[in-house]
Coordinates of C-alpha atoms and ligand atoms in Angstrom, one line a residue:
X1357 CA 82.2 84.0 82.3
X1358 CA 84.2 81.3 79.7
X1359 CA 87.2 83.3 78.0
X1360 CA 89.5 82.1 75.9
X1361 CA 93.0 83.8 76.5
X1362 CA 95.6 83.8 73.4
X1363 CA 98.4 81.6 74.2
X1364 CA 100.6 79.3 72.2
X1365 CA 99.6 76.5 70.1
X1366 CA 99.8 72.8 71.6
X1367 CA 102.6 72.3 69.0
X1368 CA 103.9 74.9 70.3
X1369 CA 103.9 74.1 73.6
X1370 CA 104.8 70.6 72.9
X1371 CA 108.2 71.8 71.9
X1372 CA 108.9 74.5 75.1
X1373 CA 108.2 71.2 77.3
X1374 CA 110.7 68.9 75.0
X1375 CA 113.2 71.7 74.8
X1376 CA 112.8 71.8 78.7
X1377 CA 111.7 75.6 79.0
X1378 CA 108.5 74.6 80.4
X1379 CA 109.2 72.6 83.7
X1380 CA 105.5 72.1 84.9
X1381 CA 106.0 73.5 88.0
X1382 CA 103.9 76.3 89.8
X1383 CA 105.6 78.8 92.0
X1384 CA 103.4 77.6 94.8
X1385 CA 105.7 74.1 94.4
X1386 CA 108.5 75.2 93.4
X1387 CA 109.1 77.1 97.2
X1388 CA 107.7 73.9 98.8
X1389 CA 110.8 72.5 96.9
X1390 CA 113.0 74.9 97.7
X1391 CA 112.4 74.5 101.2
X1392 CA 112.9 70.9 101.3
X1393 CA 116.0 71.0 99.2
X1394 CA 117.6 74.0 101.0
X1395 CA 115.6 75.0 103.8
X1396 CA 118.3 76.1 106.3
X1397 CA 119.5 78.1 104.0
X1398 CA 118.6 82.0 104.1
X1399 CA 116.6 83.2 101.5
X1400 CA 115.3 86.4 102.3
X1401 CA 116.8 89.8 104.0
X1402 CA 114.9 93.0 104.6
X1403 CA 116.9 94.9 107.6
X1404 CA 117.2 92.6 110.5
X1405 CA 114.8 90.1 109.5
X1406 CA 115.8 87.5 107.6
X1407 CA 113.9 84.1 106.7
X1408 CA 114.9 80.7 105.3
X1409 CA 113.5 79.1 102.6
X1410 CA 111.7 76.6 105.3
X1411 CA 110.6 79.8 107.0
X1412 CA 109.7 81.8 103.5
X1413 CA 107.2 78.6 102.6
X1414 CA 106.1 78.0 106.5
X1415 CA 105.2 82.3 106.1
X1416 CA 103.8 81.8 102.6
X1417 CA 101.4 78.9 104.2
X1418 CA 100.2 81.6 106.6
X1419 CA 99.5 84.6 104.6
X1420 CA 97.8 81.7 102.4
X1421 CA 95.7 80.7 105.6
X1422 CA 94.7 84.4 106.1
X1423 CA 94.0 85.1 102.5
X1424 CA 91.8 82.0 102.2
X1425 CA 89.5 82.9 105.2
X1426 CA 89.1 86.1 103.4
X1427 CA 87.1 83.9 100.7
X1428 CA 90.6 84.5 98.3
X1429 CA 91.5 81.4 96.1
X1430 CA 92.9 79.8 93.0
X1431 CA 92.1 82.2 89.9
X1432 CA 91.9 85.1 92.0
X1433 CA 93.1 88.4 91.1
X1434 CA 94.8 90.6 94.0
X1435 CA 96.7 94.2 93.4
X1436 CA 100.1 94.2 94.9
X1437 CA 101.2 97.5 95.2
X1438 CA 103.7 97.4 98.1
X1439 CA 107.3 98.7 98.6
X1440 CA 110.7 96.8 98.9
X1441 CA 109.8 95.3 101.9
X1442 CA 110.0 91.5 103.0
X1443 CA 106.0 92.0 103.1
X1444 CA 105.9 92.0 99.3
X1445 CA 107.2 88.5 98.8
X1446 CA 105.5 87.0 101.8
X1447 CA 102.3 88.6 100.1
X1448 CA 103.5 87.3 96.8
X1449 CA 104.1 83.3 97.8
X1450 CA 100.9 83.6 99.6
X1451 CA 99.1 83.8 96.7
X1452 CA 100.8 81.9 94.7
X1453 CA 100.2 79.2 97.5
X1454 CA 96.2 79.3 96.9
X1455 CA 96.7 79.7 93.2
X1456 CA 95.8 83.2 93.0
X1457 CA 96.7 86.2 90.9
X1458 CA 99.1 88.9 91.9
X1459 CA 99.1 91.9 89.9
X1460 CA 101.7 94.1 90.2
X1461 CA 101.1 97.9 90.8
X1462 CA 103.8 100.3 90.8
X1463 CA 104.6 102.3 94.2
X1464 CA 103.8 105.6 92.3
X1465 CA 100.7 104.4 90.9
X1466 CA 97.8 106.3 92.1
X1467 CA 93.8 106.5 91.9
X1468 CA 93.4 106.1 88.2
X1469 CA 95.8 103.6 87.7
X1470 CA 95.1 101.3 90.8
X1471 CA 91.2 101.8 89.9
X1472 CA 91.8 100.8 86.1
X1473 CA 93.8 97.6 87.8
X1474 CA 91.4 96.4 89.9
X1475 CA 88.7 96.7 86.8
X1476 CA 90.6 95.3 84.0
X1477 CA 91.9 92.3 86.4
X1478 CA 88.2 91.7 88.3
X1479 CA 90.7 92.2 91.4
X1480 CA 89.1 91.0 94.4
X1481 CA 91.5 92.6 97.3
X1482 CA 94.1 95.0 97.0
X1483 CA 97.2 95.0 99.5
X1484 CA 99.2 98.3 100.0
X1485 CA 101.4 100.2 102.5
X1486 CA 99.6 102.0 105.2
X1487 CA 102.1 105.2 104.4
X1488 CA 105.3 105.0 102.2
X1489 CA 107.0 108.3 100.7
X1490 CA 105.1 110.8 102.3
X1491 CA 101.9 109.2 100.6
X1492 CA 99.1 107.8 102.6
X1493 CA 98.1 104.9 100.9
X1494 CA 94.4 104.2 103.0
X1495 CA 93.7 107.5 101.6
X1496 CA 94.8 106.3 98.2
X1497 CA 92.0 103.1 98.5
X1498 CA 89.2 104.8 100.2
X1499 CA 89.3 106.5 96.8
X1500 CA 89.5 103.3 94.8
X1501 CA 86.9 102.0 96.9
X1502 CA 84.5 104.4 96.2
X1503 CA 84.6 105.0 92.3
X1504 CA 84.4 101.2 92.8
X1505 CA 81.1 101.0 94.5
X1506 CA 79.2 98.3 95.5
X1507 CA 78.6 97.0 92.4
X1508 CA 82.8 96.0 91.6
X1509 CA 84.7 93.3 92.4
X1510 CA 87.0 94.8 94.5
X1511 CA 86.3 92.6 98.6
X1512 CA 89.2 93.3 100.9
X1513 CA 91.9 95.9 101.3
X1514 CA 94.7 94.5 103.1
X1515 CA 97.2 96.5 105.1
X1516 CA 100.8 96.5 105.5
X1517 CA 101.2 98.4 109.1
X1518 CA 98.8 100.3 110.4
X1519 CA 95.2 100.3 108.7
X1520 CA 94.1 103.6 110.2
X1521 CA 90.7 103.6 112.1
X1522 CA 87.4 101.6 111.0
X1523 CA 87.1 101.7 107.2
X1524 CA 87.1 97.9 106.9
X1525 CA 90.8 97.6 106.1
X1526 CA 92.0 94.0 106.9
X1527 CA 95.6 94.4 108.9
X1528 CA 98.2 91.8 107.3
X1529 CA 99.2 91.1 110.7
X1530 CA 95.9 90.1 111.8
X1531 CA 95.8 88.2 109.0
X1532 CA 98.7 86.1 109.7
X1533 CA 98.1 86.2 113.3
X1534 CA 94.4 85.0 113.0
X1535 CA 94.9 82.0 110.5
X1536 CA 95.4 78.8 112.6
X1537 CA 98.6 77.1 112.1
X1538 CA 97.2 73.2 112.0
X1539 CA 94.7 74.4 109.1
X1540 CA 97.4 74.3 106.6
X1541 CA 96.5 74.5 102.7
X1542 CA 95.7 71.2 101.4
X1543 CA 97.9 71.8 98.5
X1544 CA 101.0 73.7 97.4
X1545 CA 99.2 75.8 94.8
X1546 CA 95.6 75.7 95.1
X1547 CA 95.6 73.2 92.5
X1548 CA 96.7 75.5 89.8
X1549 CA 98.3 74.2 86.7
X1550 CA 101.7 75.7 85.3
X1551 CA 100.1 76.3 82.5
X1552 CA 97.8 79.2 84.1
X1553 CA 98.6 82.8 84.6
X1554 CA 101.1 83.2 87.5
X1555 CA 100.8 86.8 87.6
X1556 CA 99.8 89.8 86.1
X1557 CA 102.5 92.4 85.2
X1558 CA 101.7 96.2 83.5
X1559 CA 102.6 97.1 80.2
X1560 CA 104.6 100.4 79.9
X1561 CA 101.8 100.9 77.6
X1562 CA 101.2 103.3 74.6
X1563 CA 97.0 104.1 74.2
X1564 CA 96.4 105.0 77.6
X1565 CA 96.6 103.3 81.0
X1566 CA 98.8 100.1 81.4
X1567 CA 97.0 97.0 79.5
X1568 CA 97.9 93.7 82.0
X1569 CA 100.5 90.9 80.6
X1570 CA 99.4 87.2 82.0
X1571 CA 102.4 85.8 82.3
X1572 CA 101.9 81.9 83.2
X1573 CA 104.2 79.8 85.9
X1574 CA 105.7 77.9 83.3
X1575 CA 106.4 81.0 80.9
X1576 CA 107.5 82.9 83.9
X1577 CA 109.8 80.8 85.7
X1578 CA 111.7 80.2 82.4
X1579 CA 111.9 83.7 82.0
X1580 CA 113.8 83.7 85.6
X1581 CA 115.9 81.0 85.0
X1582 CA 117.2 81.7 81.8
X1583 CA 118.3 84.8 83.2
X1584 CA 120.1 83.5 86.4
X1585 CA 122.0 80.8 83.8
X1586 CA 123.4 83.7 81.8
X1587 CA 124.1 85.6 85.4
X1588 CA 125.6 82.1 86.7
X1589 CA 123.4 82.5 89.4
X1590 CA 123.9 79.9 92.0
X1591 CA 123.2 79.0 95.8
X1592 CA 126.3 81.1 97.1
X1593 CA 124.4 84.3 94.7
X1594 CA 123.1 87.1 97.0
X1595 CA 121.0 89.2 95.0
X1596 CA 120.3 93.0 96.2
X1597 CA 117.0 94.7 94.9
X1598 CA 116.9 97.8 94.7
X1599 CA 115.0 98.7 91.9
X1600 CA 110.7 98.0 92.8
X1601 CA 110.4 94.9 93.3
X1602 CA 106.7 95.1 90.7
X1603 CA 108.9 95.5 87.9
X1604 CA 109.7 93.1 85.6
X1605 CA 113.4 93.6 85.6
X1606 CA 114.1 93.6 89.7
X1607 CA 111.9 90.4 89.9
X1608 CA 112.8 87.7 87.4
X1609 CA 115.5 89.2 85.0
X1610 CA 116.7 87.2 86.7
X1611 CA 116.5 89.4 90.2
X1612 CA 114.3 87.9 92.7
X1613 CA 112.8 84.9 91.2
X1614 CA 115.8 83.9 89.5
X1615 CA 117.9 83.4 92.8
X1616 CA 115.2 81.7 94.6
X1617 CA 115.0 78.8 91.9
X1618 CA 118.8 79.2 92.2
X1619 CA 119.0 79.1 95.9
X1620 CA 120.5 82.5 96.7
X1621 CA 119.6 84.8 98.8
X1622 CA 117.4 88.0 98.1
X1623 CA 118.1 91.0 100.0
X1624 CA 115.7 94.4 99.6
X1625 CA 116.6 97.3 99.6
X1626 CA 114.3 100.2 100.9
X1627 CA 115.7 103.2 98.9
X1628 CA 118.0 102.9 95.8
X1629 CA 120.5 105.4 97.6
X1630 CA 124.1 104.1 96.9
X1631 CA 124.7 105.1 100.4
X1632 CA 122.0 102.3 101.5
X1633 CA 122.4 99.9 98.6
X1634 CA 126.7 99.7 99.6
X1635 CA 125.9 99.6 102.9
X1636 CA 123.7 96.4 102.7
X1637 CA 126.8 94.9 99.9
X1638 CA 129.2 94.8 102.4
X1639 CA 126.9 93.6 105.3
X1640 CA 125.0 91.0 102.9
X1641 CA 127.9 90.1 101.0
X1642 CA 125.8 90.9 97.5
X1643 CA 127.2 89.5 94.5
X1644 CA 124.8 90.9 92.1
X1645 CA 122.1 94.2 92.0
X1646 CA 120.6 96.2 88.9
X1647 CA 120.2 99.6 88.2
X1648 CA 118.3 101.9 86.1
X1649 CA 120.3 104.4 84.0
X1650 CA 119.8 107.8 86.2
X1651 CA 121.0 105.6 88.8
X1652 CA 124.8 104.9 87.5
X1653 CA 126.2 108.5 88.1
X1654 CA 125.6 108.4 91.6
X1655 CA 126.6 105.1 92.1
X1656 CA 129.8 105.9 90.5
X1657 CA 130.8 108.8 92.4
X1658 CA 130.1 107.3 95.7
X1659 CA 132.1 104.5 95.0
X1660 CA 134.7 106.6 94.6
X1661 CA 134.7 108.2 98.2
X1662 CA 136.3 104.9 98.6
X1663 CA 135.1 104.3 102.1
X1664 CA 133.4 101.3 100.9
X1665 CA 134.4 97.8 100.2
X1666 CA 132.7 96.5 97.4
X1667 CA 134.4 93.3 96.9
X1668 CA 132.0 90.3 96.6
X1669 CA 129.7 92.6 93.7
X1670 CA 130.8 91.0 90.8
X1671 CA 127.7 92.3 88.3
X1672 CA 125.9 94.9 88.0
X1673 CA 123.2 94.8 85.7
X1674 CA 121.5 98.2 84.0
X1675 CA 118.4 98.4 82.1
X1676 CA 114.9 99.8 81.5
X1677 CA 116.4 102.6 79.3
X1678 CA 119.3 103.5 77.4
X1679 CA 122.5 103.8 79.0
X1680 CA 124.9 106.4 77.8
X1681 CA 128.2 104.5 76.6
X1682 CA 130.1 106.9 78.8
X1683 CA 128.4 105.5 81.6
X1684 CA 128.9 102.0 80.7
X1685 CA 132.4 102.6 80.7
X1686 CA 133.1 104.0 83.4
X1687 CA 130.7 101.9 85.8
X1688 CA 132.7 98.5 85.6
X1689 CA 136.1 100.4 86.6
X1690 CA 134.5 102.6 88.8
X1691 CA 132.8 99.7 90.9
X1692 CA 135.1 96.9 90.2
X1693 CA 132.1 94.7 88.7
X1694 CA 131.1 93.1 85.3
X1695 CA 127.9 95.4 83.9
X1696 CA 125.1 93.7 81.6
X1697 CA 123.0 95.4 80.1
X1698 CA 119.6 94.4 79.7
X1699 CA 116.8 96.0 77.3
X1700 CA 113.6 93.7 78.4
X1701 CA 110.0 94.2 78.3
X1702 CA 107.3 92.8 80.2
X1703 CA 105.8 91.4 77.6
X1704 CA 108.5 89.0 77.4
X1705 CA 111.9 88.6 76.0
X1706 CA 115.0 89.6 77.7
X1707 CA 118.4 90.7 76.0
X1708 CA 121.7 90.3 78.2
X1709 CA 124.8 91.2 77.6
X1710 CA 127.1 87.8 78.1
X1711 CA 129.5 88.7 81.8
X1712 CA 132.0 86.9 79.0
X1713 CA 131.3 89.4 76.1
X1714 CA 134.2 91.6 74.7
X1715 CA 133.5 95.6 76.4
X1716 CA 133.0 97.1 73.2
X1717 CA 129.5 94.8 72.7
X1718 CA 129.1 95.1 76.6
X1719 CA 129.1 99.0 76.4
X1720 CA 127.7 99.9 73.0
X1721 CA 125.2 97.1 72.8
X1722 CA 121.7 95.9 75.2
X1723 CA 122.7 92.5 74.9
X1724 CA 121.2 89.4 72.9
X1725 CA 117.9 87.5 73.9
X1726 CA 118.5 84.8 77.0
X1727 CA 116.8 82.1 74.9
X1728 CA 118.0 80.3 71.8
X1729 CA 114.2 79.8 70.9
X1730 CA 113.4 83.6 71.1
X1731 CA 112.5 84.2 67.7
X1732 CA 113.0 87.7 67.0
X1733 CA 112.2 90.1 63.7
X1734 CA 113.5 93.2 62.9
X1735 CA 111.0 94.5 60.0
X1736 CA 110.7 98.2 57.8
X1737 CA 107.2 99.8 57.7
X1738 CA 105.7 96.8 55.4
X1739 CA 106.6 94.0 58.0
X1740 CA 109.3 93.5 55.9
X1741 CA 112.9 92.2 57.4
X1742 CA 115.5 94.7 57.2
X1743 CA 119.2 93.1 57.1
X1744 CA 121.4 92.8 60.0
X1745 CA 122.8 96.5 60.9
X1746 CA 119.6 98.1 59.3
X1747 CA 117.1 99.8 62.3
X1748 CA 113.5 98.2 61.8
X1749 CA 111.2 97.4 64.5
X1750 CA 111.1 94.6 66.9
X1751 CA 109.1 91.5 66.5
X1752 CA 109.4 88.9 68.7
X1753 CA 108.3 85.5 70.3
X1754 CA 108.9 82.6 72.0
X1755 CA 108.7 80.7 75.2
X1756 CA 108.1 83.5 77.8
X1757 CA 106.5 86.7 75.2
X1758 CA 103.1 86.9 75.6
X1759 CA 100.7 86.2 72.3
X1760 CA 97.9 88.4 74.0
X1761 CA 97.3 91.2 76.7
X1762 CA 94.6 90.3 79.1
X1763 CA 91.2 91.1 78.1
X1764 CA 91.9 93.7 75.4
X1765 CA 90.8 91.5 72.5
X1766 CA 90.2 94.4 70.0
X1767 CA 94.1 95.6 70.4
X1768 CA 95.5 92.3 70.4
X1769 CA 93.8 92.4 67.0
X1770 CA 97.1 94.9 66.5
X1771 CA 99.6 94.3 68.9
X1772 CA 100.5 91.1 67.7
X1773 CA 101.5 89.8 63.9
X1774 CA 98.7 86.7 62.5
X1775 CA 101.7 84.3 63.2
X1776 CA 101.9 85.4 66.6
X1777 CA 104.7 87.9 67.2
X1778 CA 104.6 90.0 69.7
X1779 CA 105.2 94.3 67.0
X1780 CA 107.6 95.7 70.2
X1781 CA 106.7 98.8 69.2
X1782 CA 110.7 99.4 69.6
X1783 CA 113.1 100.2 66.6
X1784 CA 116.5 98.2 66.6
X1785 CA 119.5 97.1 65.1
X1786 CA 121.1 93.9 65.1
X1787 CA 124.5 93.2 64.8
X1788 CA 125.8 90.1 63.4
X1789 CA 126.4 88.6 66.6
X1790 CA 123.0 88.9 67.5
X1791 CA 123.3 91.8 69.8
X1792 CA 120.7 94.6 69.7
X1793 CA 121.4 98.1 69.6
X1794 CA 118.0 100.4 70.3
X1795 CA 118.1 103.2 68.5
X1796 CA 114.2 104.2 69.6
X1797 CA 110.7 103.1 69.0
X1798 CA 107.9 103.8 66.9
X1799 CA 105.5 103.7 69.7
X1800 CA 104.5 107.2 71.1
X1801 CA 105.6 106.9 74.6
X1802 CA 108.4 108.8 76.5
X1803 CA 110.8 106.5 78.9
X1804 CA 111.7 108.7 82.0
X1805 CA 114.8 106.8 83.0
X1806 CA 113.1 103.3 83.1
X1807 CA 109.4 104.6 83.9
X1808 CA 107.0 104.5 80.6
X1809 CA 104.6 107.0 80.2
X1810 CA 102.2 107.1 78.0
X1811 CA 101.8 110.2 75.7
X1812 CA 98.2 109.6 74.8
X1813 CA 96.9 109.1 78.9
X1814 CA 98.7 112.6 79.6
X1815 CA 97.9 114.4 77.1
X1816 CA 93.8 113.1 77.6
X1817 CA 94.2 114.7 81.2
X1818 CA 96.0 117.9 79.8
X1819 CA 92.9 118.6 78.0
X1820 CA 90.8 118.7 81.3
X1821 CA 92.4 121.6 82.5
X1822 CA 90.3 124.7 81.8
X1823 CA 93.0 126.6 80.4
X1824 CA 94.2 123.9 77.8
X1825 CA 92.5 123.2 74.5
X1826 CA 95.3 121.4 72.7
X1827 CA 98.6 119.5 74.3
X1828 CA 101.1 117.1 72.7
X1829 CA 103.5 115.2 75.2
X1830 CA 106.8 114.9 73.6
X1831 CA 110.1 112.9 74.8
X1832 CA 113.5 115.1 74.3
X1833 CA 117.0 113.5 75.1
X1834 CA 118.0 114.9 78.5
X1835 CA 121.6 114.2 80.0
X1836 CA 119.7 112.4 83.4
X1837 CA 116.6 110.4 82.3
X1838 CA 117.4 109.4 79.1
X1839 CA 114.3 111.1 78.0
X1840 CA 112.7 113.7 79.4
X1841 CA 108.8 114.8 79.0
X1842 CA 107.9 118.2 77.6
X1843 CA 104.2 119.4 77.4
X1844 CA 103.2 121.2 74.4
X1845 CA 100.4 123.1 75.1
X1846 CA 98.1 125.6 73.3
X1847 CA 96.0 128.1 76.0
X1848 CA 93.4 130.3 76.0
X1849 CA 94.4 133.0 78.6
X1850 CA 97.1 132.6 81.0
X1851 CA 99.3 129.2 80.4
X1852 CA 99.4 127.0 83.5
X1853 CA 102.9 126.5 84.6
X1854 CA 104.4 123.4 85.2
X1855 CA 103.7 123.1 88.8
X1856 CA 100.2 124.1 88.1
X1857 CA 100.3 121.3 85.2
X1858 CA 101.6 118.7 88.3
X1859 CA 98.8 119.5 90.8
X1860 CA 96.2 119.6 88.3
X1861 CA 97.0 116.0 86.8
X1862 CA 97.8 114.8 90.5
X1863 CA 94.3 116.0 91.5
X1864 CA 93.2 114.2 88.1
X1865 CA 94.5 111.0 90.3
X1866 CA 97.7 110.6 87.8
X1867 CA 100.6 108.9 89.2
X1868 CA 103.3 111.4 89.9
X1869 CA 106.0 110.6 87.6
X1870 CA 103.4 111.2 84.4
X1871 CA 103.9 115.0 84.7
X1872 CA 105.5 117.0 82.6
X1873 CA 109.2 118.1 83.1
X1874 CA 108.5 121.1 80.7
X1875 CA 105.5 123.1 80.0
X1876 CA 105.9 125.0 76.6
X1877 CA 102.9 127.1 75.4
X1878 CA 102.8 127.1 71.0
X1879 CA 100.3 128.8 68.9
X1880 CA 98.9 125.8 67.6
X1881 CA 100.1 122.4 67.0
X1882 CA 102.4 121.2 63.7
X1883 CA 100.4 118.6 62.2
X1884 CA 102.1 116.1 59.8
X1885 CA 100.9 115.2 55.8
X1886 CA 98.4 113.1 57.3
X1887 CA 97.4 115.4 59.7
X1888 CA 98.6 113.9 63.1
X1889 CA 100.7 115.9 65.8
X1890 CA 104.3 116.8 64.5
X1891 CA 106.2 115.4 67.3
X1892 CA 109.3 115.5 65.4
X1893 CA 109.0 119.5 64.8
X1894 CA 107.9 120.1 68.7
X1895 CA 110.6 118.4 69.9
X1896 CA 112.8 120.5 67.0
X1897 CA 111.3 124.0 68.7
X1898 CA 113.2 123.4 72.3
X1899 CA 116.4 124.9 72.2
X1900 CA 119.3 123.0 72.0
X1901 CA 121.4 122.0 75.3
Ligands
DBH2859 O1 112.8 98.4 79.7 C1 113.6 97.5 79.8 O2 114.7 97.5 79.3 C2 113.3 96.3 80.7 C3 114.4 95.4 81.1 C4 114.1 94.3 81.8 C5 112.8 94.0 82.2 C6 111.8 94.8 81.8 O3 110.5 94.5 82.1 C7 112.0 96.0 81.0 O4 111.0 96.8 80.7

C-alpha cells in the first residue's frame, strides 16, 4: 500500500534543519550516543533496578533481538500499553532499535480502544502487563484477538510477567532470554530515517475513539529538547515520572525523553501517591516531576506532615488541565519548588511557564510555546485573528505540530487550516507577553483532570443501553477534576443509575474513566436554533455547588 502522509513542505523543512530543530538523528542513534558519551552514568530507576545508559542500549539491543525473531521490523507498528515500569522503556528503545512503531495505549484503555489501535495503526503485536490494577490484561487481548480474527494484522502478544497458560502469548522474558547476544542488530535503527514516524501517540480526540498523531524522530526529539532547555535540564537532572509514562506530557515535555538526551536520570514511579512519589525524591535525589491538577491537593497536604525532606525538587511542573490559581499558589510554598505550568497537546506544541517568570504569569497563566518558531493563531468564528487579550481559538504550527492525523484523510480535510495549522479545537487568550490563558474549547470533549473524553464515543454507547433513547455527555466545573462528566439521559421506563450506566459501558469494552460521574434523567433534550444538543442549558439544569 503507497500513502502519502501530510507533513511539512521541503521549504519548510529546509528551515527546521537550518534553524537546528531538526537534528537528523533517530532515537535508535541517539541512545547508542548516549551510551558512548555517558555510559557509566545511570539512566534509569524502577525500584531496585537501575540501568546505565550502556546497560539501557546493551537491553534495547536485546529486546530488539527478540522482537526481530518475532518477524518485527523497521515500519512496524506495535501497541504499548504497559505501566510505569522500567519494561516500558526497555520495550520502547527496542523498537526504536529495529525502526519500528510504538503506539502508545493508555493503562485504562480497554477492548474497544486497544482494538481500534491495533486497526487504525495495522499493529502487528501488542505488549501489555500480565495483571496491573486489579485488571487482567491477557483477558483484555484474548478479546482483542478475537474481534481481530484471522484476517487482522495483529501477530504477537507480548507479555510483561506472567503470560497465563497456552494462548500463544510471547513472554518478554523469553524474549530477551532467547535472542542470542553475538546476533546483535546490524544497525542502530533499522535503517530508519529521522524524518519517519518515531511513534504513534493518541489524540484526546473529539468524534469518537482516539485518531493516532505520527510524530517523527526529528519532530519528536525537538519537542523533548526544547522542553528540557526551558527546564535547564542537565546531566546532574533526575527526573521522576509519575504521571503514565504513554502520555505526551510524562514522556517528552520534557519528562522522559528530555533527560535522556540531557543525560539525567529517569526514575518511575509505580503509583502517583505522594507518599510513594516523596519517598523515591528523597532516595533518588529528584530534581524535577509533573503532576496533573487533581494531583496538587494531595501533594500539598502531605508535604506538610513535614516528615519529608524535599530538598533537591526544585520544579514541579502541572498540566493536562486547568489548575485552579489557588492551587498554583500555594504549591510552590507548600513544596519549596518552582511550578510550570504547561497546557500541551499531543498534536504538538507545548506552552511553559519560564522557572524565571514573575508568579503572577506563573500562577494565572499556562505558559508560552517552547519554540520561537511555533507559529501560533488565535482566530473568532470566521478564522479571523482576534487581538491580544481577546478569547479565540487556537491555531497553531511549527516544527513538532503535526499537519495530519494518521490515516484519517477525510478529517484532516477539517482539522487543519489550507496553510497548514493545526484548529486546536481550544479557546485562548494571549497576553501581550505571549502567555496563554485557556479559558475553554470549542471542541465537545470533557477533560477529567488531564484524561479527554470524548462526548460523541460515550454518548454512541449510551444509546446501546435498552433503557436509553437519547443522552448528551456534558462537562460541569467540579472543585477536583477540573471538569467533571454528567450524563443527560432521556429513558423509557426505569432510568439506569450511574453504577448501572458504568457496568453497562464497561461491558460495552469502554475504558473506565469514560463513565459518567452523574446520571441525570430530562424529558427530552434542549436543542439549539440549529437544532443540535443545548449543552450550555444541560449543564445550566444541575444545581449550583
Ligand atoms: O493537556 C495538556 O495540557 C498537555 C500538556 C502536555 C502534554 C500534553 O500532551 C498535553 O495534552
Amino acid at each position: 500500500m503507497t500513502e502519502t502522509r501530510r507533513t511539512w513542505s521541503e521549504a519548510e523543512s529546509a528551515r527546521y534543519r537550518a534553524a537546528g530543530h531538526w537534528q537528523g538523528v533517530t532515537f535508535g542513534a541517539r541512545l547508542r550516543a548516549s551510551a558512548a558519551a555517558h555510559g557509566g552514568r545511570v539512566a534509569l530507576v524502577d525500584g531496585e533496578r537501575r540501568w546505565t545508559y550502556a546497560e539501557l542500549d546493551t537491553e534495547a539491543d536485546r529486546v530488539a533481538r527478540g522482537l526481530r525473531g518475532l518477524g518485527i521490523g523497521r515500519g512496524d507498528r506495535v501497541v504499548v500499553q504497559l505501566p510505569n515500569r522500567a519494561e516500558f522503556l526497555l520495550v520502547w528503545f527496542g523498537l526504536q532499535r529495529l525502526g519500528a512503531v510504538p503506539v502508545h495505549a493508555m493503562p485504562g484503555h480497554r477492548r474497544r480502544e486497544i482494538g481500534h489501535l491495533v486497526r487504525v495503526a495495522g499493529a502487528v503485536a501488542c505488549v501489555v502487563p500480565d495483571r496491573h490494577a486489579r485488571f487482567d490484561h491477557r483477558e483484555l487481548m484474548r478479546g482483542v484477538r478475537a474481534e481481530q480474527g484471522a484476517g487482522g494484522s495483529l501477530r504477537h502478544v507480548v507479555v510483561v510477567g506472567d503470560p497465563g497458560p497456552d494462548e500463544g502469548f510471547v513472554p518478554f522474558e523469553a524474549l530477551r532470554a532467547e535472542a542470542p547476544a553475538e546476533s546483535g542488530p546490524a544497525t542502530d535503527d533499522g535503517g530508519a530515517d529521522a524524518a519517519d514516524v518515531a511513534l504513534l501517540l493518541l489524540s484526546g480526540g473529539t468524534t469518537g475513539l482516539p485518531k493516532l498523531i505520527p510524530r517523527t524522530h526529528d519532530d519528536y526529539s525537538y519537542n523533548a529538547r526544547a522542553c528540557a532547555e526551558v527546564c535547564a535540564l542537565d546531566a546532574r537532572s533526575v527526573y521522576l515520572a509519575v504521571l503514565p509514562l504513554g502520555f505526551n506530557f510524562a514522556f517528552a515535555c520534557p519528562g522522559v525523553l528530555g533527560t535522556l538526551m540531557a543525560g539525567g536520570t529517569v526514575v518511575v514511579a509505580p503509583d502517583p501517591s505522594p507518599q510513594t512519589a516523596y519517598a523515591l525524591v528523597e532516595r533518588e535525589g529528584v530534581t524535577l516531576t509533573s503532576l496533573t491538577p487533581p494531583l496538587v491537593p494531595h501533594w500539598i497536604d502531605e508535604a506538610a506532615s513535614g516528615t519529608w525532606d524535599l530538598g533537591s525538587l526544585s520544579v514541579v511542573q502541572v498540566g493536562g488541565a486547568r489548575l485552579p490559581e489557588d492551587h498554583a499558589r500555594k504549591l510552590g510554598p507548600a513544596l519549596g519548588v518552582t511550578v510550570q505550568q504547561v497546557f500541551g497537546m499531543a498534536e504538538g506544541l507545548i506552552n511553559l511557564t519560564r522557572l524565571d517568570d514573575p508568579e503572577d504569569l506563573v500562577c494565572a497563566t499556562q505558559g508560552r510555546p517552547v519554540s520561537p518558531d511555533d507559529e501560533v493563531l488565535v482566530v473568532d468564528a470566521d478564522g479571523r485573528p482576534v487581538p491580544d487579550g481577546t478569547a479565540g481559538e487556537l491555531l497553531t504550527r511549527g516544527p513538532y505540530t503535526l499537519r495530519g492525523y494518521y490515516r484519517v484523510e477525510e478529517h484532516n480535510r477539517t482539522a487543519f487550516t489550507p496553510d497548514g495549522h493545526y484548529r486546536s479545537g481550544d479557546v485562548v487568550r494571549r497576553l501581550p507577553s505571549g502567555h496563554l490563558v485557556v479559558v475553554g474549547r470549542i471542541k465537545d470533549q470533557i477533560n477529567r483532570g488531564g484524561e479527554k473524553v470524548a462526548a460523541v464515543e460515550v454518548e454512541e454507547q449510551l444509546l446501546t443501553h435498552p433503557a436509553i433513547t437519547a443522552a448528551a455527555l456534558v462537562g460541569v466545573p467540579d472543585e477536583r477534576w477540573g471538569e467533571r462528566s454528567v450524563a443527560f439521559v432521556v429513558c423509557t421506563g426505569t432510568a439506569p443509575g450511574v453504577r448501572e450506566v458504568a457496568a453497562h459501558l464497561r461491558e460495552r469494552g469502554l475504558a473506565g474513566y469514560k463513565a459518567p460521574d452523574e446520571v441525570v434523567r430530562v424529558p427530552a433534550l434542549p436543542l439549539t436554533a440549529v437544532g443540535k444538543v443545548d449543552k450550555a442549558a444541560l449543564a445550566q439544569e444541575l444545581p449550583r455547588p
